[in-house]
Amino acid sequence: MWTEKDFEVDVLGPCTIESPLVRLRDVGFLEDHSRVRLQHKIGPQYDAGPHFSLEEAGPRERIYFDPRRVCGAVVTCGGLSPGLNNVIRSIYSELAYNYEVPRVLGVRNGYMGLSPDSGLKMVEMTSAYTDHIHDMGGTVLGSSRGPVPPEVVVDTLVRESIDILFCVGGDGTQRGALKIAEEARRRGLDKAIVGIPKTIDNDIEFVYTSFGYYTALEKAQEVLRGAHVEARCAPNGIGLVKLMGRDAGFIAAGAALASQDANFVLIPEIPFQLEGEYGFLAALEHRLATREHALVVVAEGAGQHLLEREKAGETDASGNILHQDVGLFLREEIKRHFRERGVDVNLKYLDPSYFIRSVPANPSDRILSDQMARMAVHAGMSGKTGMMVGSLHNELVHVPIRTAVASHKRLDVASDLWTAVMRSTGQPAW
Ligand code: F6P
């Protein structure tokens, strides 16, 4: 059960310095008591229980750090997401141009760049370095998975005189950021650790949409279109597309809904049966018998209960469970099923994999990346720490990382998104 404390952001101390943003017009300064309610709906079913809220993100008129003496650093970790370079650029711009911070560093290759053992040198960011990066996919700083001991990171922050560290990454990165913040606090150091959530899977709590998600959908939708054309143009054509989405089906559901061509969407949140009267294969057989083609979208984390578990328990460097390849498995099972029934099918299997996340951000993700980055800078300059930028009801907010990582966001099968997927595909409820 949550308590009010779960939504209180840690601060390094009182904000006594006038923000240099006062020289700009129409800044829209906010006070810390401006908050956004978690529950924004009204009605008997919503009114019961305690009501929690999160601090609204935005510039503060009085800040904690003296901009003339502060040093900020950015680190990008984990898998790529469209918009990473936009975040780096906007952090730099907000710090250097608006707060007039003299020194902004870029950490190379994720948290590993904060360990002296890596031998990696930090990048001194300049406008020449950041000017054109927003048009490129990936991250100019490089990224990697895996933690570095928080003591080692804090030693580096002290050695390099870094006051604010911006940690751009997913769940694992945010957990790492929290540990760094705790270690700095334990040593009584004035270091602000601010997270910016990043995942194309869109599976971080208190983040309605992650930057990169809509770009990934756009690319995934192109692949679905191709698979659909292939399926329609062959007798008993089946297009089978595997999309990223380790533990959440947002990409598969979103791309399928955007395309409107999918007939089956298989996601990790809904275990399905393969065999039997109510299984997936029987439903696919019925679809082919009635419409002569089918488009199947499967999220990489779907159907893991059907796969052999010889790799069970294996994790990647971020501690995420490594899944078996459900796409290849389904491809073989579909072929076997129809072969055994003497039915010829034309199955085309597409796995766009990294293609959907390694591209430059689309306009909506560019805007979101920019806003999240600037809000992160305002939070850091105000001495907020152990927190990340989140979004609630289209408002950007400050979320204590400990609360954000306490659970995982999953596709709610009672949500409008999933209901729309069910209506547009006409697939059975497994
Ligand atoms: O960042 C999330 C994600 O794209 C998942 O959808 C996918 O399972 C994972 O990253 C793959 O990451 P990598 O192969 O880069 O470690």
JSON list of C-alpha atoms and ligand atoms in Angstrom, two decimals, residues 78-81 145 170 198-203 243-248 251 300-301 316-318 320-323 353-354 356-357, ligand 1:
[
{"chain": "A", "resi": 78, "resn": "GLY", "atom": "CA", "xyz": [20.68, 0.10, -21.87]},
{"chain": "A", "resi": 79, "resn": "GLY", "atom": "CA", "xyz": [19.06, -0.58, -25.25]},
{"chain": "A", "resi": 80, "resn": "LEU", "atom": "CA", "xyz": [18.60, 2.18, -27.80]},
{"chain": "A", "resi": 81, "resn": "SER", "atom": "CA", "xyz": [15.45, 4.23, -28.11]},
{"chain": "A", "resi": 145, "resn": "ARG", "atom": "CA", "xyz": [24.08, -2.63, -20.04]},
{"chain": "A", "resi": 170, "resn": "GLY", "atom": "CA", "xyz": [15.17, 1.96, -18.32]},
{"chain": "A", "resi": 198, "resn": "LYS", "atom": "CA", "xyz": [13.85, 5.45, -21.59]},
{"chain": "A", "resi": 199, "resn": "THR", "atom": "CA", "xyz": [12.37, 2.31, -23.10]},
{"chain": "A", "resi": 200, "resn": "ILE", "atom": "CA", "xyz": [10.69, 1.55, -26.39]},
{"chain": "A", "resi": 201, "resn": "ASP", "atom": "CA", "xyz": [8.76, -1.15, -24.49]},
{"chain": "A", "resi": 202, "resn": "ASN", "atom": "CA", "xyz": [6.91, 1.67, -22.67]},
{"chain": "A", "resi": 203, "resn": "ASP", "atom": "CA", "xyz": [6.90, -0.39, -19.49]},
{"chain": "A", "resi": 243, "resn": "LEU", "atom": "CA", "xyz": [8.21, -7.35, -32.39]},
{"chain": "A", "resi": 244, "resn": "MET", "atom": "CA", "xyz": [10.21, -6.23, -29.39]},
{"chain": "A", "resi": 245, "resn": "GLY", "atom": "CA", "xyz": [8.51, -6.13, -26.03]},
{"chain": "A", "resi": 246, "resn": "ARG", "atom": "CA", "xyz": [10.33, -8.18, -23.46]},
{"chain": "A", "resi": 247, "resn": "ASP", "atom": "CA", "xyz": [7.72, -8.29, -20.75]},
{"chain": "A", "resi": 248, "resn": "ALA", "atom": "CA", "xyz": [5.02, -5.94, -21.99]},
{"chain": "A", "resi": 251, "resn": "ILE", "atom": "CA", "xyz": [4.64, -2.29, -29.00]},
{"chain": "A", "resi": 300, "resn": "GLU", "atom": "CA", "xyz": [9.03, -11.29, -27.98]},
{"chain": "A", "resi": 301, "resn": "GLY", "atom": "CA", "xyz": [7.98, -12.01, -24.40]},
{"chain": "A", "resi": 316, "resn": "ASP", "atom": "CA", "xyz": [21.26, -10.12, -19.59]},
{"chain": "A", "resi": 317, "resn": "ALA", "atom": "CA", "xyz": [23.77, -7.69, -18.06]},
{"chain": "A", "resi": 318, "resn": "SER", "atom": "CA", "xyz": [20.89, -5.51, -16.80]},
{"chain": "A", "resi": 320, "resn": "ASN", "atom": "CA", "xyz": [16.46, -8.92, -17.38]},
{"chain": "A", "resi": 321, "resn": "ILE", "atom": "CA", "xyz": [15.36, -12.51, -17.95]},
{"chain": "A", "resi": 322, "resn": "LEU", "atom": "CA", "xyz": [16.47, -13.68, -21.40]},
{"chain": "A", "resi": 323, "resn": "HIS", "atom": "CA", "xyz": [13.56, -15.08, -23.33]},
{"chain": "A", "resi": 353, "resn": "SER", "atom": "CA", "xyz": [14.20, -6.57, -34.24]},
{"chain": "A", "resi": 354, "resn": "TYR", "atom": "CA", "xyz": [16.57, -3.60, -33.65]},
{"chain": "A", "resi": 356, "resn": "ILE", "atom": "CA", "xyz": [12.45, -0.24, -34.94]},
{"chain": "A", "resi": 357, "resn": "ARG", "atom": "CA", "xyz": [14.57, 1.36, -32.21]},
{"chain": "B", "resi": 1, "resn": "F6P", "atom": "O1", "xyz": [14.94, -1.66, -24.34]},
{"chain": "B", "resi": 1, "resn": "F6P", "atom": "C1", "xyz": [14.01, -2.67, -24.39]},
{"chain": "B", "resi": 1, "resn": "F6P", "atom": "C2", "xyz": [14.37, -3.66, -25.46]},
{"chain": "B", "resi": 1, "resn": "F6P", "atom": "O2", "xyz": [14.36, -3.06, -26.73]},
{"chain": "B", "resi": 1, "resn": "F6P", "atom": "C3", "xyz": [13.48, -4.89, -25.42]},
{"chain": "B", "resi": 1, "resn": "F6P", "atom": "O3", "xyz": [12.33, -4.76, -26.19]},
{"chain": "B", "resi": 1, "resn": "F6P", "atom": "C4", "xyz": [14.38, -5.97, -25.88]},
{"chain": "B", "resi": 1, "resn": "F6P", "atom": "O4", "xyz": [14.03, -7.20, -25.33]},
{"chain": "B", "resi": 1, "resn": "F6P", "atom": "C5", "xyz": [15.70, -5.56, -25.35]},
{"chain": "B", "resi": 1, "resn": "F6P", "atom": "O5", "xyz": [15.68, -4.17, -25.24]},
{"chain": "B", "resi": 1, "resn": "F6P", "atom": "C6", "xyz": [16.85, -6.01, -26.22]},
{"chain": "B", "resi": 1, "resn": "F6P", "atom": "O6", "xyz": [18.02, -5.38, -25.79]},
{"chain": "B", "resi": 1, "resn": "F6P", "atom": "P1", "xyz": [19.53, -5.72, -26.18]},
{"chain": "B", "resi": 1, "resn": "F6P", "atom": "O7", "xyz": [19.50, -6.84, -27.16]},
{"chain": "B", "resi": 1, "resn": "F6P", "atom": "O8", "xyz": [20.03, -4.44, -26.77]},
{"chain": "B", "resi": 1, "resn": "F6P", "atom": "O9", "xyz": [20.20, -6.04, -24.91]}
]
